[in-house]
Amino acid sequence: MDVRTFWLAGRAATGDTELTVTNPHDGREVGRHSVPTDAQVEEAIAAAQAVAKEAAALPVHVRAEALAHVSRRLAERADEIAHLITAENGKPILWARGEVGRAVATFRFAAEETRRWSGGVQRLDTEPAAAGRLAYVSRVPYGPVLAITPFNFPLNLVAHKVAPAIAVGAPVVVKPAPATPLSSLVLGEILAETDLPAGMFSVLPIENDRASALVQDPRLPVVSFTGSAPVGYAIADQVPRKHVTLELGGNAAAVVLADADLDWAAQRIALYSNYQAGQSCIAVQRVIVERPVYDAFVERLLPAVSGLVTGDPADEKTQVGPLVSEAAAERVEQWVKEAVEAGARILAGGTREGATFAPTVLSEVPHGAKVACEEVFGPVMILQPAASIDEAYALVNDSAYGLQAGVFTRSLDAAFRANRELEVGGVIIGDVPSYRADQMPYGGVKDSGIGREGLHSAMEDFTYEKVMVLTGLTL
């Protein structure tokens, strides 16, 4: 099997060692990649710093066309890349195709935002002392971006860091998840086809224990991290003077109010508690149902869960595949066991086979159980009845996390009340919290992170405002 190169300052490179990537479903070898040496990591950082001024000054059309090229090439290679995602991640091909399609859109949105990205003007002669003055307000990149990306969306979550960085003219150094580096290496291959200057991007598939040196390097003034809250906050604590953006975890709640379409709610919640094997920070974990419809909802939910197709992720019919590793599945199994020992009831699932954990529904879960108050990151949901909308919304907020919530209701009053009261970064009305449009602002509050993704929002996050005041003008 060929050993994949990594991408060092825009060119293919090899190091002294290599690592093997395996399929979580069957353990077979998927690919091998070369690992950068310390000297090569240093070269990548130095190249990013050296090109920073040139990158910031790149004409808009150069940046936009590079992003548009990536979008087109991802679309052309969509089937190949989807199968690669399935192989390295274990994500069913159904969802892998969706991820590639989203990455195509993410780079397309970035190209469009780049062409719209422009300065603004502000008249200052609102007071006599400022007569003849005008402010030109632009946004300037802080400098090179360190992008630390997770395993669960090994292409599109890389895209959400790389695309806005290029859009604003910031070099980017990508450190992909060790379990799933191959998709980002293909992205590097496509970026190398563009006219971006050398040093504009590097993709460095290094082990996690080497990431700290990248985080602490002052030549990378922006750190954009997606992953768990403990790791994210440890990064922020290491570099308090850097600009750090954190897209962290969640234990997303779906609220089913008494006026909801119960059939629709049951189908959506069943699917999106278990898509990606629950390995999404906005997968449905907590299901809060108004008591008058609780029994009727459960009657619809359990058949919807049992009807999901679990199996080989390469099979086009599979909806639920394995977790990223057997160790991850064992952890989920242990959390469910702890909940049951504390009094929870298993209504569906609860079994494990290798890295695959069956779609699981729990009720009567004690408040302090890990499956209730932490992020499961597996195909597990808990059911909670609520006496009223007041209690339902209070239960949503009774969490250390605040990423997104879904509210199934036909009431505009309930919808706007949810928007006012729920302590989350996004409220999805009439659907699961798992909905994300790649152009919308995306991020959370509390332990779900700092900053926002979504192309325009991330472009703002990677830049600062700069004001030039013109004097002596006739306005």
XYZ file of C-alpha atoms in Angstrom:
475
model
C 0.000 0.000 0.000
C 1.349 3.421 -0.957
C 2.320 5.795 1.821
C 0.517 9.127 1.546
C 2.584 12.282 1.700
C 1.682 15.187 3.919
C 1.608 18.812 2.816
C 4.407 21.119 3.869
C 4.107 24.768 2.835
C 2.044 23.763 -0.197
C 4.191 20.874 -1.408
C 4.120 17.117 -0.874
C 6.647 15.890 1.674
C 7.646 12.783 3.598
C 9.151 12.339 7.049
C 11.155 9.586 8.723
C 8.223 7.554 10.065
C 4.753 6.495 9.031
C 1.460 5.633 10.700
C -1.308 3.246 9.707
C -5.007 4.129 9.599
C -7.495 1.306 10.165
C -11.221 0.857 9.559
C -13.194 0.918 12.853
C -15.716 -1.578 11.488
C -13.439 -4.476 10.573
C -9.941 -3.384 11.591
C -8.500 -3.601 8.087
C -5.751 -1.270 7.019
C -7.139 1.706 5.128
C -3.972 3.616 4.417
C -0.595 4.760 5.624
C 0.761 8.250 5.819
C 4.124 9.798 6.419
C 4.639 11.725 9.662
C 6.416 15.107 9.718
C 9.628 15.421 11.678
C 10.117 18.207 14.214
C 12.278 20.025 11.668
C 9.496 19.813 9.072
C 6.925 21.131 11.542
C 9.255 24.043 12.206
C 9.596 24.615 8.457
C 5.805 24.715 8.050
C 5.384 27.285 10.826
C 8.234 29.420 9.533
C 6.753 29.321 6.024
C 3.336 30.396 7.328
C 4.891 33.333 9.158
C 7.013 34.303 6.146
C 4.060 34.387 3.748
C 1.608 36.127 6.108
C 1.961 39.629 4.654
C 1.790 38.366 1.081
C -1.262 36.265 1.968
C -3.082 39.215 3.537
C -2.402 41.278 0.401
C -3.601 38.621 -2.063
C -6.179 40.041 -4.476
C -9.726 38.968 -3.750
C -10.033 37.149 -7.066
C -7.014 34.946 -6.295
C -8.417 33.840 -2.939
C -11.933 33.389 -4.287
C -10.845 31.380 -7.296
C -8.670 29.094 -5.139
C -11.673 28.370 -2.929
C -13.952 27.839 -5.924
C -11.401 25.424 -7.402
C -11.408 23.365 -4.211
C -15.203 23.256 -4.266
C -15.245 22.045 -7.877
C -12.568 19.404 -7.324
C -14.254 18.055 -4.211
C -17.430 17.673 -6.258
C -15.527 15.879 -9.034
C -13.920 13.480 -6.548
C -16.958 13.161 -4.294
C -17.440 9.402 -4.573
C -13.765 8.649 -3.952
C -13.582 10.947 -0.928
C -16.853 9.677 0.546
C -15.549 6.115 0.495
C -12.307 7.307 2.086
C -14.253 8.978 4.917
C -16.245 5.790 5.464
C -13.083 3.703 5.512
C -11.100 5.784 7.992
C -13.973 7.001 10.182
C -16.532 4.182 10.056
C -19.220 6.665 9.051
C -21.906 5.026 6.889
C -21.512 5.921 3.238
C -24.948 7.604 3.422
C -23.558 10.195 5.827
C -20.114 10.332 4.202
C -21.680 11.409 0.914
C -23.551 14.094 2.803
C -20.353 15.312 4.413
C -18.590 15.656 1.069
C -21.570 17.547 -0.321
C -21.418 19.918 2.630
C -17.693 20.480 2.137
C -18.360 21.330 -1.514
C -20.863 23.932 -0.323
C -18.573 25.205 2.441
C -15.817 26.084 -0.024
C -18.365 27.534 -2.449
C -19.835 29.726 0.296
C -16.309 30.803 1.222
C -15.565 31.827 -2.365
C -18.772 33.854 -2.456
C -18.086 35.503 0.914
C -14.572 36.392 -0.227
C -15.955 38.357 -3.151
C -18.320 40.199 -0.795
C -15.647 40.773 1.879
C -14.927 44.486 1.775
C -14.327 47.507 3.947
C -16.984 49.997 5.024
C -17.097 53.730 5.543
C -18.478 55.808 8.388
C -18.997 59.556 8.388
C -17.485 61.130 11.479
C -18.783 64.673 11.018
C -21.654 64.038 13.405
C -20.019 66.581 15.726
C -18.533 69.960 14.746
C -15.035 68.934 15.866
C -14.977 66.110 13.303
C -15.982 68.143 10.258
C -14.375 66.791 7.104
C -13.492 63.418 8.599
C -14.425 59.978 7.282
C -13.537 56.529 8.682
C -12.657 53.604 6.428
C -13.092 50.372 8.410
C -11.449 47.187 7.175
C -10.710 43.776 8.657
C -7.159 42.450 8.877
C -6.091 38.866 9.632
C -4.400 38.347 12.994
C -1.930 36.115 11.201
C -1.452 32.383 10.563
C -4.152 30.068 11.895
C -3.509 26.777 13.663
C -6.487 24.521 12.882
C -6.886 21.515 15.178
C -9.642 19.302 13.823
C -11.645 16.301 15.137
C -12.276 12.797 13.810
C -16.056 12.916 13.477
C -16.225 15.127 10.359
C -12.720 14.634 8.945
C -13.385 16.701 5.819
C -16.072 19.297 6.484
C -14.811 20.442 9.880
C -11.373 20.896 8.315
C -13.085 22.896 5.570
C -14.701 25.144 8.191
C -11.249 26.253 9.328
C -9.258 26.188 6.094
C -11.826 27.956 3.894
C -12.346 31.087 6.058
C -8.613 31.368 6.684
C -7.875 31.447 2.961
C -10.851 33.751 2.404
C -9.386 36.451 4.652
C -5.802 35.913 3.509
C -4.450 34.026 6.526
C -2.027 31.098 6.162
C -3.314 27.948 7.847
C -1.564 24.993 9.451
C -3.864 21.985 9.863
C -3.332 19.381 12.559
C -5.915 16.651 11.776
C -7.171 14.009 14.180
C -4.758 11.041 14.286
C -7.585 8.552 13.706
C -8.791 10.230 10.488
C -6.027 12.176 8.712
C -6.524 10.841 5.187
C -9.419 13.103 4.154
C -7.491 16.231 5.125
C -4.475 14.980 3.163
C -6.685 14.733 0.059
C -7.832 18.286 0.755
C -4.186 19.329 0.870
C -3.646 17.654 -2.490
C -6.468 19.714 -3.987
C -5.229 22.953 -2.398
C -1.835 22.285 -3.986
C -3.514 22.562 -7.411
C -4.357 26.230 -6.804
C -2.281 29.370 -7.307
C -1.995 30.087 -3.599
C 1.547 31.048 -2.592
C 3.897 28.538 -0.985
C 3.474 28.573 2.770
C -0.226 29.423 2.585
C -1.204 25.978 3.880
C 0.299 22.912 5.505
C -1.377 19.683 6.611
C 0.672 18.040 9.359
C -0.638 14.613 10.529
C 1.196 14.444 13.852
C 0.313 12.678 17.076
C -1.705 14.557 19.699
C 1.175 14.723 22.154
C 3.094 16.912 19.685
C 0.306 19.446 19.287
C 1.218 21.475 22.365
C 4.320 22.880 20.678
C 2.161 24.145 17.810
C -0.353 25.677 20.203
C 2.330 27.543 22.106
C 4.282 28.803 19.089
C 3.898 32.613 18.960
C 4.092 32.602 15.158
C 0.586 31.033 15.091
C -1.459 33.783 16.766
C -4.861 32.152 16.110
C -5.813 28.707 17.404
C -9.076 27.279 16.080
C -9.949 24.047 17.875
C -12.857 21.638 17.578
C -13.084 18.852 20.137
C -13.814 18.133 23.769
C -14.254 20.807 26.423
C -11.371 19.629 28.661
C -8.879 19.715 25.791
C -10.232 22.996 24.439
C -10.010 24.785 27.762
C -6.534 23.347 28.365
C -5.473 24.930 25.073
C -6.995 28.280 26.032
C -5.258 28.142 29.408
C -1.893 27.469 27.754
C -2.046 30.566 25.555
C -4.120 33.260 27.285
C -2.740 36.001 25.010
C -3.631 34.250 21.761
C -6.886 34.539 19.859
C -8.469 31.147 20.559
C -11.757 29.910 19.132
C -13.278 26.759 20.601
C -16.076 24.652 19.115
C -16.616 22.189 21.926
C -19.121 19.558 22.916
C -22.755 19.324 23.891
C -25.507 17.059 25.165
C -28.129 18.474 22.854
C -31.767 18.461 23.873
C -34.818 17.966 21.690
C -38.047 19.274 23.232
C -41.363 17.765 22.116
C -44.253 20.001 23.154
C -47.855 18.848 23.333
C -48.813 20.468 20.007
C -45.990 18.824 18.027
C -46.341 16.469 15.078
C -45.374 13.345 17.030
C -44.727 11.148 14.002
C -42.310 13.670 12.512
C -40.623 14.269 15.857
C -40.162 10.553 16.528
C -38.648 9.853 13.116
C -36.245 12.791 13.275
C -35.164 12.177 16.858
C -34.625 8.460 16.255
C -32.415 9.131 13.254
C -30.464 12.075 14.604
C -29.688 10.570 17.959
C -27.912 7.819 16.070
C -26.517 9.365 12.902
C -22.701 9.280 12.824
C -23.187 6.671 15.618
C -24.069 9.616 17.838
C -20.595 11.079 17.305
C -21.765 14.610 16.666
C -21.777 17.390 19.226
C -25.346 18.209 18.154
C -26.657 14.648 18.029
C -29.853 14.297 20.070
C -28.915 13.117 23.558
C -31.691 14.420 25.820
C -35.333 14.132 24.741
C -37.716 16.233 26.835
C -41.411 15.532 26.220
C -44.445 17.277 27.659
C -46.225 14.767 29.848
C -49.626 14.791 28.057
C -48.007 13.343 24.913
C -45.157 11.407 26.533
C -46.624 7.913 26.180
C -47.874 8.545 22.641
C -44.454 9.861 21.639
C -42.595 6.875 23.120
C -44.944 4.525 21.243
C -43.773 6.165 18.015
C -40.119 6.578 18.962
C -39.212 3.003 19.866
C -40.261 1.455 16.525
C -38.422 4.256 14.712
C -35.260 3.445 16.648
C -35.552 -0.307 16.181
C -36.123 0.246 12.463
C -32.748 1.884 11.930
C -30.347 -0.195 9.863
C -27.135 -0.933 11.758
C -24.189 -2.657 10.136
C -21.371 -2.355 7.626
C -20.789 1.364 6.946
C -19.876 0.586 3.344
C -23.410 -0.744 2.736
C -25.614 1.888 1.108
C -28.539 0.912 3.368
C -26.685 1.294 6.683
C -27.791 4.225 8.833
C -25.822 3.474 12.013
C -22.229 2.293 11.856
C -19.466 1.757 14.405
C -17.930 4.294 16.714
C -14.446 5.484 15.843
C -12.852 2.723 17.936
C -13.712 -0.214 20.150
C -12.426 1.774 23.128
C -14.980 4.502 22.373
C -17.773 1.924 22.243
C -16.592 0.368 25.504
C -16.778 3.770 27.196
C -20.375 4.272 26.007
C -21.231 0.774 27.205
C -19.804 1.575 30.634
C -21.764 4.834 30.908
C -25.013 3.024 30.075
C -24.194 0.304 32.597
C -23.564 2.934 35.293
C -26.911 4.600 34.543
C -28.769 1.294 34.734
C -27.100 0.417 38.018
C -28.285 3.790 39.323
C -31.907 3.072 38.341
C -32.263 3.826 34.617
C -34.366 1.580 32.380
C -33.256 0.407 28.934
C -36.147 0.725 26.476
C -34.070 -0.140 23.396
C -30.513 -1.213 22.618
C -27.847 -1.222 25.285
C -25.670 -3.861 23.636
C -22.228 -3.687 22.045
C -20.497 -5.735 19.364
C -16.903 -4.639 18.832
C -16.895 -0.944 17.971
C -20.646 -0.918 17.256
C -23.092 0.072 19.982
C -26.777 -0.528 19.338
C -29.064 2.527 19.144
C -30.126 2.933 22.755
C -33.046 4.607 24.529
C -33.022 5.087 28.312
C -35.713 6.331 30.673
C -35.776 7.165 34.381
C -32.137 8.225 34.222
C -30.826 9.767 37.454
C -29.852 13.414 37.169
C -26.190 12.841 37.957
C -25.595 9.969 35.528
C -22.949 10.631 32.903
C -25.393 9.879 30.083
C -27.532 12.754 31.382
C -25.031 15.444 32.281
C -21.967 14.769 30.126
C -21.498 14.306 26.379
C -22.097 10.670 25.455
C -20.769 10.961 21.882
C -22.454 7.700 21.082
C -25.867 6.394 19.941
C -27.658 6.921 23.251
C -30.652 9.108 24.132
C -32.430 9.622 27.424
C -36.144 10.387 27.804
C -37.356 12.988 30.299
C -41.047 13.892 30.815
C -41.856 17.524 31.612
C -45.025 18.756 33.276
C -45.093 21.996 31.288
C -43.228 24.168 28.830
C -41.685 25.923 31.840
C -40.193 22.678 33.098
C -39.176 21.574 29.611
C -37.143 24.720 28.952
C -35.679 24.591 32.458
C -34.488 21.044 31.781
C -32.793 22.148 28.556
C -30.890 24.804 30.503
C -29.974 22.383 33.281
C -26.740 21.505 31.533
C -23.115 22.595 31.542
C -23.380 22.740 27.747
C -25.199 25.095 25.437
C -24.606 24.350 21.772
C -27.980 23.846 20.050
C -31.487 22.738 21.004
C -34.447 21.585 18.943
C -38.062 22.385 19.779
C -40.936 20.547 18.105
C -43.937 22.852 18.254
C -46.467 24.565 16.016
C -46.671 27.603 18.293
C -44.883 30.810 17.340
C -45.133 31.950 20.939
C -43.360 28.782 22.121
C -40.761 29.208 19.387
C -39.910 32.802 20.280
C -39.965 31.957 23.957
C -37.420 29.206 23.265
C -35.242 31.696 21.451
C -35.429 34.062 24.435
C -34.955 31.545 27.213
C -32.834 28.637 26.038
C -29.147 29.041 26.910
C -27.735 27.758 23.634
C -26.042 29.120 20.537
C -28.764 27.892 18.190
C -32.462 27.032 18.495
C -33.962 24.833 15.778
C -37.754 25.066 15.649
C -39.686 22.117 14.227
C -36.634 19.877 13.957
C -33.743 18.281 15.835
C -30.814 20.272 17.248
C -28.618 18.390 14.786
C -29.549 20.716 11.920
C -26.698 22.907 10.702
C -26.472 24.989 7.551
C -22.816 25.566 6.779
C -23.210 29.275 6.101
C -25.038 30.080 9.346
C -23.325 31.205 12.577
C -22.593 28.045 14.541
C -21.258 27.735 18.064
C -22.302 27.615 21.657
C -22.227 29.073 25.142
C -21.195 27.698 28.528
C -18.960 24.633 28.042
C -19.852 24.403 24.363
C -17.243 26.911 23.329
C -16.112 30.377 22.363
C -16.546 31.972 18.939
C -18.581 31.039 15.891
C -18.084 29.029 12.726
C -20.024 29.467 9.505
C -18.082 31.220 6.787
C -18.766 34.881 7.446
C -18.645 34.403 11.213
C -15.331 32.543 11.087
C -13.856 35.151 8.748
C -14.691 37.770 11.356
C -13.218 35.556 14.083
C -9.894 35.303 12.236
C -9.599 39.076 11.744
C -9.697 42.356 13.648
C -11.167 45.708 12.711
C -8.781 48.410 11.565
C -9.828 52.016 11.161
C -8.282 54.607 8.848
C -9.519 58.177 9.366
C -9.375 60.539 6.404
C -9.145 64.211 7.280
C -9.944 67.430 5.461
C -12.560 66.005 3.116
C -15.495 67.826 1.628
C -18.336 65.455 2.381
